[in-house]
Amino acid sequence: MLARHRTALLSFLLALGAALPVAAGEIALPREAQLGPRPFYLVDKMKDGPLKQQLSQCTGPFHKTDFSIGHRGAALQFPEHSRESYLAAARMGAGVIECDVTFTRDRQLVCRHSQCDLHTTTNILTVPDLASKCTQPFSPADPAAGRKASAKCCTSDITLAEFKRLTAKMDGFNPDARTPEEYQNGTPRWRTDLYANSGTLMSHDESIALIKSLGAKFTPELKAPEVAMPFDGDYTQETYATQMLAAYKAAGIPPSDVFPQSFSLKDILYWVKTEPDFASQALYLEDRYEKAGLDPNRPETWKPSMQELKASGVAILGPPIFAMLALNDKGEIVPSAYARAAKAAGLDLIGWSLERDGPLNRGGAFYHKSVKAAIDRDGDTLTVLDVLARQVGVRAMFSDWPATTTFYANCMGMK
């Protein structure tokens, strides 16, 4: 009886602590990660087998993990790189949260996936005085001429103060639009606008303050400029790269909590030379499949080679999912030659991006293209993740819905 009363008292005190008011500026997060139904839905949709059986018995509690990286926050349902998206990622247990970094006309850093995506990720086209500043104003579709609707609006077209006037929306556009409003109403059907009415845009500094308050780590990506550099005559790529990391120093963030990223090897090597503490876990994002004909199964196309990347100072390689996976003679998903070679050279791997191909009942799209023949259901998300984690040996995974990666890591006893 006494033990029961002690248990009840402890539960009451914990509930009371959770209900205490939070100081101004602080974020109230639950003690445990809140995963919602999706990971369990994915388990239900898996093929029968030992992995499904193991995961179906995993009921929590669930906790934050560095294996789970919030890709642009929680972009499956929340406008990417918005405050709301970052909060959702943290609540789902993402131990690391991403801000893609680009710059405004007055050289202030902001969180956007691309320097020139404001026309698809914000409401800029319906804000007349800012729409007029776009690199390419809205042009309506003209079916008779075979012309699709178009626009191009860049962060470098406007100042930080003007950027902060915008509202984030789900990334998408309607190519058949006749009006700006129609153009911006193009969210893919497998996402949702339920949480997209008031997405709060973030400066880079604001993202640092928020992510720090959430107790998460940082993975800023230095986005490739879409304007000529030096910008405005004297803002060089090196200045830009230095400015991004300087923000973490100014905020008192230790380099061990930061995973800087870039698709440019030159940026990584610049940090190796000038910021070795940050460069020790910088992430070289793989895009040579697009620019240099890299084939994950043909080592002669990996230029530089894995050994050359390691010798140059690269510590972590960040490939898309398809580059790390292949099918064996039995049609089973296995590590690719690329993945095996990277690990053999001593490179850590962080993959991107889970939960970004939409429903997998038709084999997925870009991210699963190397294993498409083995994909036929949503539950294959967890099958793919298991191969990446236990056979490829990825250090972490970017995900558009971090609850999925948090669930898997907790169930498998990963940190």
XYZ file of N, CA, C and O in Angstrom, residues 85-279:
780
model
N 8.122 24.135 -38.095
C 8.743 22.905 -38.565
C 9.862 22.459 -37.629
O 10.004 21.264 -37.327
N 10.651 23.415 -37.155
C 11.729 23.088 -36.218
C 11.176 22.580 -34.888
O 11.692 21.618 -34.302
N 10.120 23.217 -34.396
C 9.505 22.775 -33.144
C 8.962 21.349 -33.293
O 9.126 20.514 -32.390
N 8.309 21.070 -34.410
C 7.770 19.728 -34.628
C 8.895 18.694 -34.645
O 8.766 17.609 -34.062
N 10.009 19.012 -35.309
C 11.139 18.081 -35.366
C 11.679 17.791 -33.971
O 11.957 16.636 -33.621
N 11.829 18.832 -33.158
C 12.346 18.643 -31.811
C 11.394 17.811 -30.970
O 11.812 16.933 -30.205
N 10.100 18.067 -31.106
C 9.126 17.305 -30.323
C 9.094 15.837 -30.732
O 8.727 14.970 -29.940
N 9.499 15.555 -31.965
C 9.568 14.168 -32.433
C 10.917 13.524 -32.148
O 11.188 12.418 -32.620
N 11.772 14.210 -31.407
C 13.009 13.590 -30.964
C 14.209 13.781 -31.853
O 15.232 13.096 -31.670
N 14.141 14.695 -32.819
C 15.325 14.963 -33.650
C 16.423 15.575 -32.773
O 16.223 16.639 -32.192
N 17.559 14.916 -32.721
C 18.673 15.440 -31.937
C 19.473 16.477 -32.684
O 20.271 17.210 -32.084
N 19.278 16.543 -34.008
C 19.975 17.495 -34.869
C 18.932 18.091 -35.815
O 18.090 17.359 -36.346
N 18.977 19.415 -36.020
C 17.996 20.093 -36.865
C 18.732 20.957 -37.884
O 19.698 21.640 -37.561
N 18.230 20.949 -39.120
C 18.912 21.597 -40.233
C 18.362 22.989 -40.538
O 17.155 23.194 -40.576
N 19.276 23.922 -40.754
C 18.960 25.204 -41.382
C 19.800 25.308 -42.647
O 21.036 25.382 -42.574
N 19.159 25.267 -43.815
C 19.859 25.582 -45.064
C 20.073 27.092 -45.096
O 19.120 27.856 -44.921
N 21.294 27.509 -45.332
C 21.668 28.912 -45.142
C 21.920 29.600 -46.471
O 22.702 29.116 -47.301
N 21.264 30.738 -46.658
C 21.563 31.608 -47.788
C 21.514 33.051 -47.311
O 21.347 33.301 -46.116
N 21.682 34.029 -48.228
C 21.824 35.413 -47.783
C 20.853 36.344 -48.490
O 20.405 36.092 -49.610
N 20.535 37.437 -47.811
C 19.625 38.454 -48.330
C 20.408 39.552 -49.042
O 21.645 39.535 -49.083
N 19.678 40.523 -49.580
C 20.325 41.622 -50.297
C 21.272 42.400 -49.391
O 22.322 42.889 -49.848
N 20.935 42.507 -48.101
C 21.817 43.215 -47.165
C 22.761 42.251 -46.441
O 23.242 42.526 -45.363
N 22.998 41.067 -47.041
C 24.018 40.115 -46.612
C 23.747 39.530 -45.234
O 24.671 39.201 -44.490
N 22.494 39.383 -44.905
C 22.109 38.716 -43.675
C 21.738 37.268 -44.009
O 21.172 36.986 -45.071
N 22.059 36.357 -43.103
C 21.839 34.941 -43.361
C 20.446 34.515 -42.908
O 19.985 34.902 -41.827
N 19.796 33.708 -43.740
C 18.446 33.230 -43.459
C 18.359 31.744 -43.803
O 19.214 31.192 -44.497
N 17.303 31.089 -43.321
C 17.086 29.662 -43.553
C 16.146 29.459 -44.742
O 14.954 29.749 -44.641
N 16.693 28.985 -45.839
C 15.933 28.640 -47.046
C 16.658 27.501 -47.741
O 17.882 27.467 -47.778
N 15.906 26.606 -48.367
C 16.547 25.494 -49.060
C 17.323 25.965 -50.279
O 18.329 25.354 -50.658
N 16.875 27.039 -50.881
C 17.541 27.566 -52.066
C 17.509 29.084 -51.999
O 16.562 29.671 -51.477
N 18.534 29.710 -52.534
C 18.538 31.167 -52.554
C 17.351 31.709 -53.339
O 16.825 32.778 -53.022
N 16.896 30.964 -54.326
C 15.827 31.464 -55.198
C 14.620 30.525 -55.187
O 14.199 29.995 -56.226
N 14.049 30.328 -53.989
C 12.848 29.503 -53.898
C 11.687 30.222 -53.224
O 10.670 29.607 -52.904
N 11.799 31.525 -53.026
C 10.756 32.245 -52.294
C 9.404 32.178 -53.002
O 8.354 32.233 -52.353
N 9.409 32.048 -54.318
C 8.149 31.993 -55.061
C 7.406 30.678 -54.845
O 6.200 30.607 -55.082
N 8.109 29.622 -54.389
C 7.438 28.341 -54.139
C 7.320 28.006 -52.661
O 6.546 27.116 -52.292
N 8.074 28.687 -51.788
C 8.061 28.335 -50.361
C 7.526 29.452 -49.464
O 7.474 29.269 -48.246
N 7.157 30.587 -50.030
C 6.586 31.687 -49.249
C 5.431 32.313 -50.033
O 5.160 31.940 -51.178
N 4.814 33.300 -49.431
C 3.689 34.007 -50.064
C 4.121 35.262 -50.810
O 3.309 36.153 -51.057
N 5.387 35.368 -51.199
C 5.924 36.613 -51.744
C 5.144 37.117 -52.964
O 4.971 38.329 -53.145
N 4.637 36.227 -53.796
C 3.960 36.677 -55.012
C 2.637 37.369 -54.732
O 2.098 38.060 -55.611
N 2.127 37.201 -53.520
C 0.874 37.873 -53.162
C 1.118 39.059 -52.235
O 0.177 39.579 -51.633
N 2.382 39.476 -52.122
C 2.747 40.697 -51.393
C 3.280 41.673 -52.440
O 4.462 41.627 -52.792
N 2.436 42.537 -52.981
C 2.776 43.283 -54.204
C 4.102 44.026 -54.168
O 4.874 43.954 -55.141
N 4.407 44.742 -53.082
C 5.634 45.544 -53.094
C 6.886 44.670 -53.073
O 7.950 45.081 -53.567
N 6.785 43.449 -52.545
C 7.928 42.534 -52.547
C 7.959 41.696 -53.827
O 9.036 41.411 -54.348
N 6.791 41.349 -54.335
C 6.735 40.608 -55.604
C 7.377 41.407 -56.732
O 7.998 40.841 -57.644
N 7.253 42.724 -56.660
C 7.818 43.578 -57.707
C 9.345 43.563 -57.704
O 9.974 43.984 -58.676
N 9.946 43.088 -56.624
C 11.408 43.052 -56.524
C 12.000 41.722 -56.968
O 13.225 41.566 -56.987
N 11.150 40.765 -57.322
C 11.635 39.437 -57.704
C 12.505 39.499 -58.951
O 12.252 40.300 -59.868
N 13.490 38.629 -59.019
C 14.352 38.528 -60.192
C 13.523 38.336 -61.456
O 13.774 38.960 -62.493
N 12.511 37.470 -61.361
C 11.578 37.257 -62.475
C 10.165 37.324 -61.922
O 9.721 36.417 -61.223
N 9.435 38.405 -62.194
C 8.057 38.502 -61.696
C 7.192 37.376 -62.242
O 7.553 36.701 -63.214
N 6.052 37.193 -61.615
C 5.129 36.143 -62.029
C 4.693 36.335 -63.480
O 4.338 37.428 -63.912
N 4.734 35.224 -64.224
C 4.253 35.202 -65.603
C 3.204 34.107 -65.709
O 3.498 32.937 -65.412
N 1.961 34.433 -66.098
C 0.895 33.431 -66.095
C 1.065 32.395 -67.197
O 1.750 32.617 -68.200
N 0.413 31.264 -66.992
C 0.404 30.221 -68.018
C -0.391 30.683 -69.231
O -1.361 31.426 -69.116
N 0.053 30.242 -70.399
C -0.650 30.542 -71.642
C -0.748 29.243 -72.439
O 0.153 28.898 -73.211
N -1.843 28.489 -72.235
C -1.973 27.188 -72.913
C -1.870 27.285 -74.425
O -1.297 26.392 -75.078
N -2.393 28.357 -75.004
C -2.353 28.496 -76.459
C -0.925 28.576 -76.978
O -0.613 28.090 -78.070
N -0.063 29.194 -76.193
C 1.339 29.325 -76.589
C 2.199 28.197 -76.039
O 3.417 28.181 -76.261
N 1.582 27.292 -75.277
C 2.343 26.196 -74.688
C 3.266 26.650 -73.585
O 4.303 26.011 -73.340
N 2.909 27.729 -72.887
C 3.785 28.294 -71.863
C 3.218 28.025 -70.468
O 2.039 28.260 -70.211
N 4.072 27.540 -69.582
C 3.692 27.312 -68.204
C 3.910 28.584 -67.377
O 4.707 29.453 -67.754
N 3.215 28.657 -66.267
C 3.415 29.780 -65.348
C 4.812 29.718 -64.750
O 5.372 28.633 -64.548
N 5.384 30.894 -64.456
C 6.745 30.914 -63.916
C 6.968 32.148 -63.063
O 6.230 33.138 -63.142
N 8.005 32.067 -62.239
C 8.456 33.184 -61.404
C 9.800 32.788 -60.819
O 10.156 31.599 -60.804
N 10.551 33.772 -60.347
C 11.816 33.504 -59.666
C 12.067 34.620 -58.670
O 12.329 35.764 -59.059
N 11.987 34.261 -57.401
C 12.164 35.242 -56.326
C 13.251 34.745 -55.383
O 13.171 33.623 -54.868
N 14.261 35.572 -55.156
C 15.456 35.169 -54.412
C 15.579 35.947 -53.102
O 15.141 37.104 -53.017
N 16.191 35.312 -52.125
C 16.464 36.033 -50.875
C 17.325 37.254 -51.138
O 17.209 38.274 -50.453
N 18.204 37.161 -52.125
C 19.088 38.283 -52.439
C 18.361 39.422 -53.153
O 18.947 40.473 -53.410
N 17.072 39.241 -53.457
C 16.264 40.320 -54.041
C 15.754 41.290 -52.968
O 15.344 42.411 -53.305
N 15.740 40.832 -51.711
C 15.106 41.621 -50.645
C 16.001 41.664 -49.406
O 16.947 40.882 -49.274
N 15.701 42.574 -48.503
C 16.456 42.701 -47.257
C 15.932 41.719 -46.217
O 14.855 41.120 -46.372
N 16.658 41.598 -45.131
C 16.210 40.739 -44.030
C 14.871 41.220 -43.479
O 13.965 40.412 -43.228
N 14.721 42.525 -43.304
C 13.463 43.063 -42.782
C 12.302 42.713 -43.710
O 11.196 42.385 -43.250
N 12.536 42.767 -45.017
C 11.488 42.409 -45.972
C 11.222 40.907 -45.947
O 10.061 40.463 -46.022
N 12.263 40.112 -45.830
C 12.132 38.659 -45.727
C 11.242 38.279 -44.544
O 10.383 37.389 -44.657
N 11.410 38.962 -43.431
C 10.659 38.642 -42.220
C 9.181 39.009 -42.342
O 8.365 38.589 -41.524
N 8.818 39.776 -43.347
C 7.408 40.093 -43.569
C 6.655 38.950 -44.250
O 5.424 38.945 -44.270
N 7.390 38.005 -44.793
C 6.771 36.915 -45.546
C 6.292 35.800 -44.631
O 6.718 35.686 -43.476
N 5.441 34.961 -45.171
C 4.939 33.778 -44.471
C 5.403 32.529 -45.212
O 5.319 32.469 -46.442
N 5.885 31.549 -44.468
C 6.302 30.290 -45.075
C 5.083 29.466 -45.472
O 4.048 29.501 -44.798
N 5.216 28.753 -46.586
C 4.162 27.831 -47.014
C 4.818 26.526 -47.453
O 6.041 26.436 -47.568
N 3.997 25.517 -47.694
C 4.543 24.261 -48.191
C 5.135 24.478 -49.582
O 4.565 25.190 -50.415
N 6.278 23.863 -49.831
C 6.952 24.022 -51.114
C 6.108 23.410 -52.229
O 5.700 22.252 -52.166
N 5.821 24.209 -53.242
C 5.052 23.721 -54.374
C 4.503 24.870 -55.189
O 4.430 26.011 -54.716
N 4.114 24.577 -56.441
C 3.528 25.612 -57.298
C 2.638 24.941 -58.336
O 2.759 23.738 -58.616
N 1.754 25.734 -58.909
C 0.829 25.259 -59.936
C 1.300 25.791 -61.295
O 1.174 26.980 -61.576
N 1.836 24.945 -62.153
C 2.383 25.416 -63.435
C 1.324 25.915 -64.412
O 1.656 26.565 -65.399
N 0.059 25.616 -64.122
C -1.016 26.058 -65.011
C -1.721 27.308 -64.508
O -2.790 27.684 -65.010
N -1.118 27.981 -63.539
C -1.764 29.124 -62.882
C -1.908 30.318 -63.817
O -1.027 30.611 -64.630
N -3.015 31.014 -63.630
C -3.246 32.272 -64.343
C -3.006 33.481 -63.441
O -2.874 34.602 -63.937
N -2.980 33.247 -62.119
C -2.785 34.336 -61.155
C -1.715 33.931 -60.151
O -1.433 32.732 -59.972
N -1.110 34.905 -59.450
C -0.140 34.562 -58.395
C -0.739 33.657 -57.333
O -0.062 32.747 -56.828
N -2.001 33.907 -56.965
C -2.648 33.089 -55.947
C -2.744 31.634 -56.403
O -2.477 30.700 -55.628
N -3.117 31.421 -57.662
C -3.202 30.063 -58.192
C -1.813 29.417 -58.253
O -1.653 28.229 -57.963
N -0.825 30.196 -58.617
C 0.536 29.677 -58.728
C 1.023 29.124 -57.391
O 1.686 28.088 -57.332
N 0.695 29.813 -56.313
C 1.196 29.406 -55.003
C 0.334 28.322 -54.359
O 0.648 27.846 -53.276
N -0.713 27.898 -55.044
C -1.578 26.827 -54.546
C -1.219 25.540 -55.271
O -1.965 25.057 -56.123
N -0.054 24.971 -54.920
C 0.413 23.792 -55.645
C 1.069 22.759 -54.756
O 1.986 22.055 -55.190
N 0.618 22.631 -53.520
C 1.194 21.646 -52.602
C 0.961 20.226 -53.129
O -0.159 19.882 -53.510
N 2.004 19.370 -53.167
C 1.814 17.986 -53.595
C 0.742 17.291 -52.753
O 0.615 17.550 -51.555
N -0.004 16.406 -53.366
C -1.153 15.791 -52.698
C -0.742 14.953 -51.489
O -1.541 14.742 -50.576
N 0.487 14.442 -51.459
C 0.894 13.593 -50.349
C 1.444 14.393 -49.172
O 1.866 13.827 -48.167
N 1.438 15.729 -49.289
C 1.729 16.592 -48.146
C 0.415 17.245 -47.709
O -0.659 16.809 -48.105
N 0.505 18.269 -46.888
C -0.715 18.892 -46.383
C -0.502 20.381 -46.161
O 0.615 20.812 -45.862
N -1.576 21.141 -46.313
C -1.551 22.567 -45.987
C -2.180 22.837 -44.628
O -2.408 23.993 -44.258
N -2.441 21.778 -43.868
C -3.131 21.927 -42.592
C -2.380 22.852 -41.636
O -2.984 23.588 -40.869
N -1.042 22.824 -41.697
C -0.235 23.631 -40.777
C 0.489 24.764 -41.498
O 1.470 25.294 -40.998
N 0.015 25.133 -42.674
C 0.772 26.049 -43.529
C 0.191 27.454 -43.588
O 0.608 28.257 -44.415
N -0.733 27.787 -42.726
C -1.376 29.096 -42.819
C -0.550 30.228 -42.222
O -0.772 31.394 -42.537
N 0.380 29.894 -41.353
C 1.116 30.970 -40.674
C 2.540 30.546 -40.352
O 3.023 30.742 -39.242
N 3.223 29.925 -41.336
C 4.593 29.495 -41.110
C 5.525 30.676 -40.894
O 5.547 31.623 -41.684
N 6.303 30.619 -39.829
C 7.161 31.739 -39.430
C 8.558 31.560 -40.006
O 9.274 30.608 -39.659
N 8.972 32.455 -40.884
C 10.316 32.389 -41.461
C 11.367 32.686 -40.402
O 11.136 33.444 -39.459
N 12.560 32.112 -40.607
C 13.627 32.219 -39.615
C 14.897 32.788 -40.236
O 15.325 32.342 -41.308
N 15.497 33.748 -39.559
C 16.873 34.106 -39.894
C 17.788 33.017 -39.352
O 17.386 32.203 -38.496
N 19.008 32.988 -39.825
C 19.966 31.998 -39.332
C 20.192 32.183 -37.834
O 20.190 31.204 -37.061
N 20.373 33.416 -37.397
C 20.585 33.678 -35.966
C 19.395 33.222 -35.137
O 19.556 32.666 -34.041
N 18.189 33.462 -35.637
C 16.990 33.016 -34.908
C 16.931 31.493 -34.833
O 16.513 30.925 -33.809
N 17.347 30.827 -35.899
C 17.339 29.357 -35.869
C 18.320 28.835 -34.828
O 18.031 27.852 -34.138
N 19.475 29.478 -34.712
C 20.453 29.054 -33.715
C 19.878 29.199 -32.311
O 19.969 28.282 -31.478
N 19.274 30.341 -32.036
C 18.702 30.572 -30.709
C 17.592 29.559 -30.415
O 17.507 29.009 -29.299
N 16.735 29.287 -31.398
C 15.637 28.357 -31.183
C 16.145 26.935 -30.985
O 15.753 26.257 -30.017
N 17.002 26.471 -31.873
C 17.491 25.091 -31.792
C 18.280 24.884 -30.501
O 18.173 23.838 -29.855
N 19.032 25.886 -30.089
C 19.745 25.802 -28.811
C 18.756 25.649 -27.662
O 18.951 24.826 -26.763
N 17.674 26.431 -27.683
C 16.682 26.355 -26.610
C 15.973 25.009 -26.589
O 15.455 24.587 -25.546
N 15.954 24.312 -27.728
C 15.311 23.011 -27.823
C 16.235 21.881 -27.390
O 15.822 20.715 -27.350
N 17.487 22.216 -27.093
C 18.445 21.208 -26.664
C 18.937 20.316 -27.780
O 19.420 19.210 -27.536
N 18.833 20.780 -29.024
C 19.272 19.989 -30.179
C 20.597 20.528 -30.715
O 21.046 21.619 -30.344
N 21.189 19.767 -31.611
C 22.415 20.176 -32.285
C 22.062 20.757 -33.654
O 20.911 20.777 -34.052
N 23.075 21.204 -34.386
C 22.876 22.043 -35.569
C 23.543 21.420 -36.787
O 24.655 20.916 -36.702
N 22.876 21.505 -37.930
C 23.520 21.135 -39.184
C 23.161 22.160 -40.255
O 22.221 21.976 -41.035
N 23.897 23.268 -40.287
C 23.647 24.308 -41.289
C 24.283 23.936 -42.621
O 25.415 23.453 -42.666
N 23.544 24.140 -43.693
C 24.093 23.889 -45.026
C 24.341 25.200 -45.750
O 23.426 26.001 -45.917
N 25.566 25.421 -46.171
C 25.915 26.597 -46.956
C 25.425 26.365 -48.385
O 26.002 25.594 -49.138
N 24.328 27.034 -48.745
C 23.725 26.812 -50.049
C 24.532 27.486 -51.160
O 25.096 28.561 -50.967
N 24.555 26.850 -52.304
C 25.258 27.428 -53.454
C 24.566 28.716 -53.883
O 23.353 28.723 -54.101
N 25.294 29.818 -54.005
C 24.671 31.069 -54.464
C 24.130 30.917 -55.885
O 24.721 30.227 -56.714
N 23.001 31.565 -56.138
C 22.442 31.594 -57.490
C 22.626 32.964 -58.125
O 22.021 33.266 -59.155
N 23.463 33.780 -57.510
C 23.870 35.062 -58.079
C 25.375 35.020 -58.250
O 26.072 34.214 -57.621
N 25.868 35.886 -59.103
C 27.317 35.922 -59.341
C 28.039 36.330 -58.063
O 27.607 37.234 -57.341
N 29.130 35.638 -57.778
C 29.980 35.972 -56.641
C 31.306 36.505 -57.174
O 31.807 36.024 -58.178
N 31.912 37.530 -56.531
C 31.436 38.185 -55.318
C 30.118 38.941 -55.548
O 29.952 39.593 -56.583
N 29.213 38.834 -54.583
C 27.929 39.511 -54.651
C 28.128 40.984 -54.316
O 28.823 41.325 -53.372
N 27.534 41.841 -55.115
C 27.646 43.288 -54.887
C 29.092 43.757 -54.886
O 29.449 44.739 -54.242
N 29.950 43.012 -55.557
C 31.326 43.462 -55.747
C 32.342 42.933 -54.766
O 33.484 42.692 -55.141
N 31.953 42.703 -53.485
C 32.981 42.327 -52.514
C 32.545 41.244 -51.518
O 33.301 40.918 -50.602
N 31.350 40.691 -51.676
C 30.903 39.629 -50.772
C 31.271 38.303 -51.415
O 30.573 37.783 -52.286
N 32.394 37.730 -50.979
C 32.950 36.539 -51.614
C 32.385 35.256 -51.012
O 31.772 35.263 -49.937
N 32.637 34.157 -51.699
C 32.223 32.851 -51.179
C 32.898 32.572 -49.839
O 32.277 32.016 -48.919
N 34.153 32.963 -49.716
C 34.883 32.737 -48.469
C 34.292 33.569 -47.325
O 34.174 33.094 -46.188
N 33.906 34.814 -47.626
C 33.260 35.649 -46.616
C 31.955 35.016 -46.150
O 31.653 34.972 -44.947
N 31.196 34.521 -47.092
C 29.916 33.859 -46.829
C 30.132 32.618 -45.949
O 29.443 32.417 -44.929
N 31.104 31.780 -46.322
C 31.381 30.559 -45.573
C 31.862 30.870 -44.161
O 31.508 30.172 -43.202
N 32.666 31.919 -44.026
C 33.156 32.329 -42.708
C 32.032 32.890 -41.855
O 31.922 32.608 -40.654
N 31.170 33.678 -42.467
C 30.059 34.306 -41.757
C 29.130 33.254 -41.138
O 28.648 33.424 -40.012
N 28.886 32.167 -41.866
C 27.978 31.153 -41.341
C 28.508 30.549 -40.051
O 27.774 30.430 -39.057
N 29.766 30.164 -40.019
C 30.311 29.546 -38.812
C 30.538 30.558 -37.700
O 30.436 30.227 -36.513
N 30.806 31.818 -38.070
C 30.995 32.859 -37.053
C 29.753 33.033 -36.202
O 29.838 33.391 -35.017
N 28.578 32.764 -36.780
C 27.334 32.914 -36.026
C 27.270 31.928 -34.861
O 26.725 32.246 -33.797
N 27.819 30.735 -35.037
C 27.817 29.746 -33.953
C 28.811 30.143 -32.869
O 28.547 29.959 -31.673
N 29.945 30.684 -33.268
C 30.900 31.180 -32.280
C 30.288 32.300 -31.458
O 30.399 32.323 -30.219
N 29.620 33.228 -32.132
C 29.021 34.369 -31.435
C 27.942 33.917 -30.457
O 27.721 34.555 -29.423
N 27.263 32.814 -30.794
C 26.201 32.300 -29.922
C 26.726 31.355 -28.845
O 25.944 30.829 -28.052
N 28.037 31.149 -28.805
C 28.632 30.289 -27.794
C 28.377 28.804 -28.019
O 28.393 28.018 -27.071
N 28.159 28.407 -29.282
C 27.894 27.008 -29.601
C 29.222 26.294 -29.844
O 30.011 26.721 -30.702
N 29.502 25.207 -29.147
C 30.764 24.495 -29.385
C 30.766 23.817 -30.752
O 29.718 23.333 -31.210
N 31.919 23.752 -31.414
C 31.989 23.092 -32.716
C 31.480 21.657 -32.690
O 30.957 21.165 -33.697
N 31.589 20.982 -31.552
C 31.140 19.594 -31.456
C 29.632 19.454 -31.610
O 29.122 18.351 -31.831
N 28.897 20.569 -31.498
C 27.445 20.543 -31.660
C 26.996 20.975 -33.061
O 25.802 21.111 -33.312
N 27.969 21.202 -33.954
C 27.651 21.740 -35.277
C 28.180 20.792 -36.357
O 29.339 20.390 -36.323
N 27.319 20.483 -37.327
C 27.685 19.650 -38.475
C 27.498 20.483 -39.740
O 26.465 20.398 -40.416
N 28.477 21.333 -40.098
C 28.315 22.175 -41.292
C 28.274 21.317 -42.551
O 28.948 20.292 -42.637
N 27.492 21.765 -43.530
C 27.340 21.011 -44.776
C 27.582 21.902 -45.987
O 27.331 23.108 -45.932
N 27.985 21.268 -47.079
C 28.018 21.943 -48.372
C 28.117 20.898 -49.477
O 28.733 19.843 -49.289
N 27.499 21.199 -50.619
C 27.676 20.384 -51.820
C 28.973 20.736 -52.537
O 29.339 20.070 -53.502
N 29.636 21.773 -52.099
C 30.885 22.205 -52.725
C 32.078 21.690 -51.928
O 32.249 22.040 -50.757
N 32.903 20.879 -52.561
C 34.104 20.393 -51.894
C 35.023 21.557 -51.536
O 35.722 21.523 -50.512
N 35.013 22.612 -52.345
C 35.843 23.780 -52.043
C 35.474 24.401 -50.703
O 36.340 24.847 -49.949
N 34.162 24.450 -50.396
C 33.735 24.984 -49.093
C 34.264 24.117 -47.957
O 34.760 24.634 -46.944
N 34.151 22.796 -48.111
C 34.622 21.891 -47.057
C 36.115 22.067 -46.830
O 36.583 22.175 -45.684
N 36.872 22.135 -47.919
C 38.332 22.261 -47.794
C 38.720 23.634 -47.251
O 39.746 23.766 -46.560
N 37.910 24.649 -47.537
C 38.161 25.970 -46.954
C 37.997 25.902 -45.440
O 38.803 26.471 -44.688
N 36.974 25.196 -44.968
C 36.797 25.046 -43.520
C 37.897 24.172 -42.914
O 38.331 24.414 -41.788
N 38.349 23.160 -43.640
C 39.463 22.340 -43.159
C 40.675 23.226 -42.884
O 41.386 23.062 -41.888
N 40.883 24.200 -43.756
C 42.044 25.087 -43.634
C 41.843 26.167 -42.573
O 42.772 26.475 -41.811
N 40.634 26.739 -42.502
C 40.421 27.919 -41.653
C 39.682 27.626 -40.353
O 39.800 28.389 -39.392
N 38.883 26.556 -40.322
C 38.076 26.225 -39.143
C 38.161 24.729 -38.864
O 37.164 24.003 -38.950
N 39.343 24.229 -38.507
C 39.508 22.775 -38.372
C 38.602 22.143 -37.322
O 38.200 20.978 -37.470
N 38.260 22.872 -36.266
C 37.378 22.293 -35.244
C 35.985 22.026 -35.801
O 35.372 20.998 -35.504
N 35.468 22.958 -36.599
C 34.177 22.739 -37.239
C 34.289 21.719 -38.370
O 33.394 20.896 -38.573
N 35.400 21.766 -39.100
C 35.572 20.882 -40.254
C 35.691 19.418 -39.852
O 35.445 18.527 -40.675
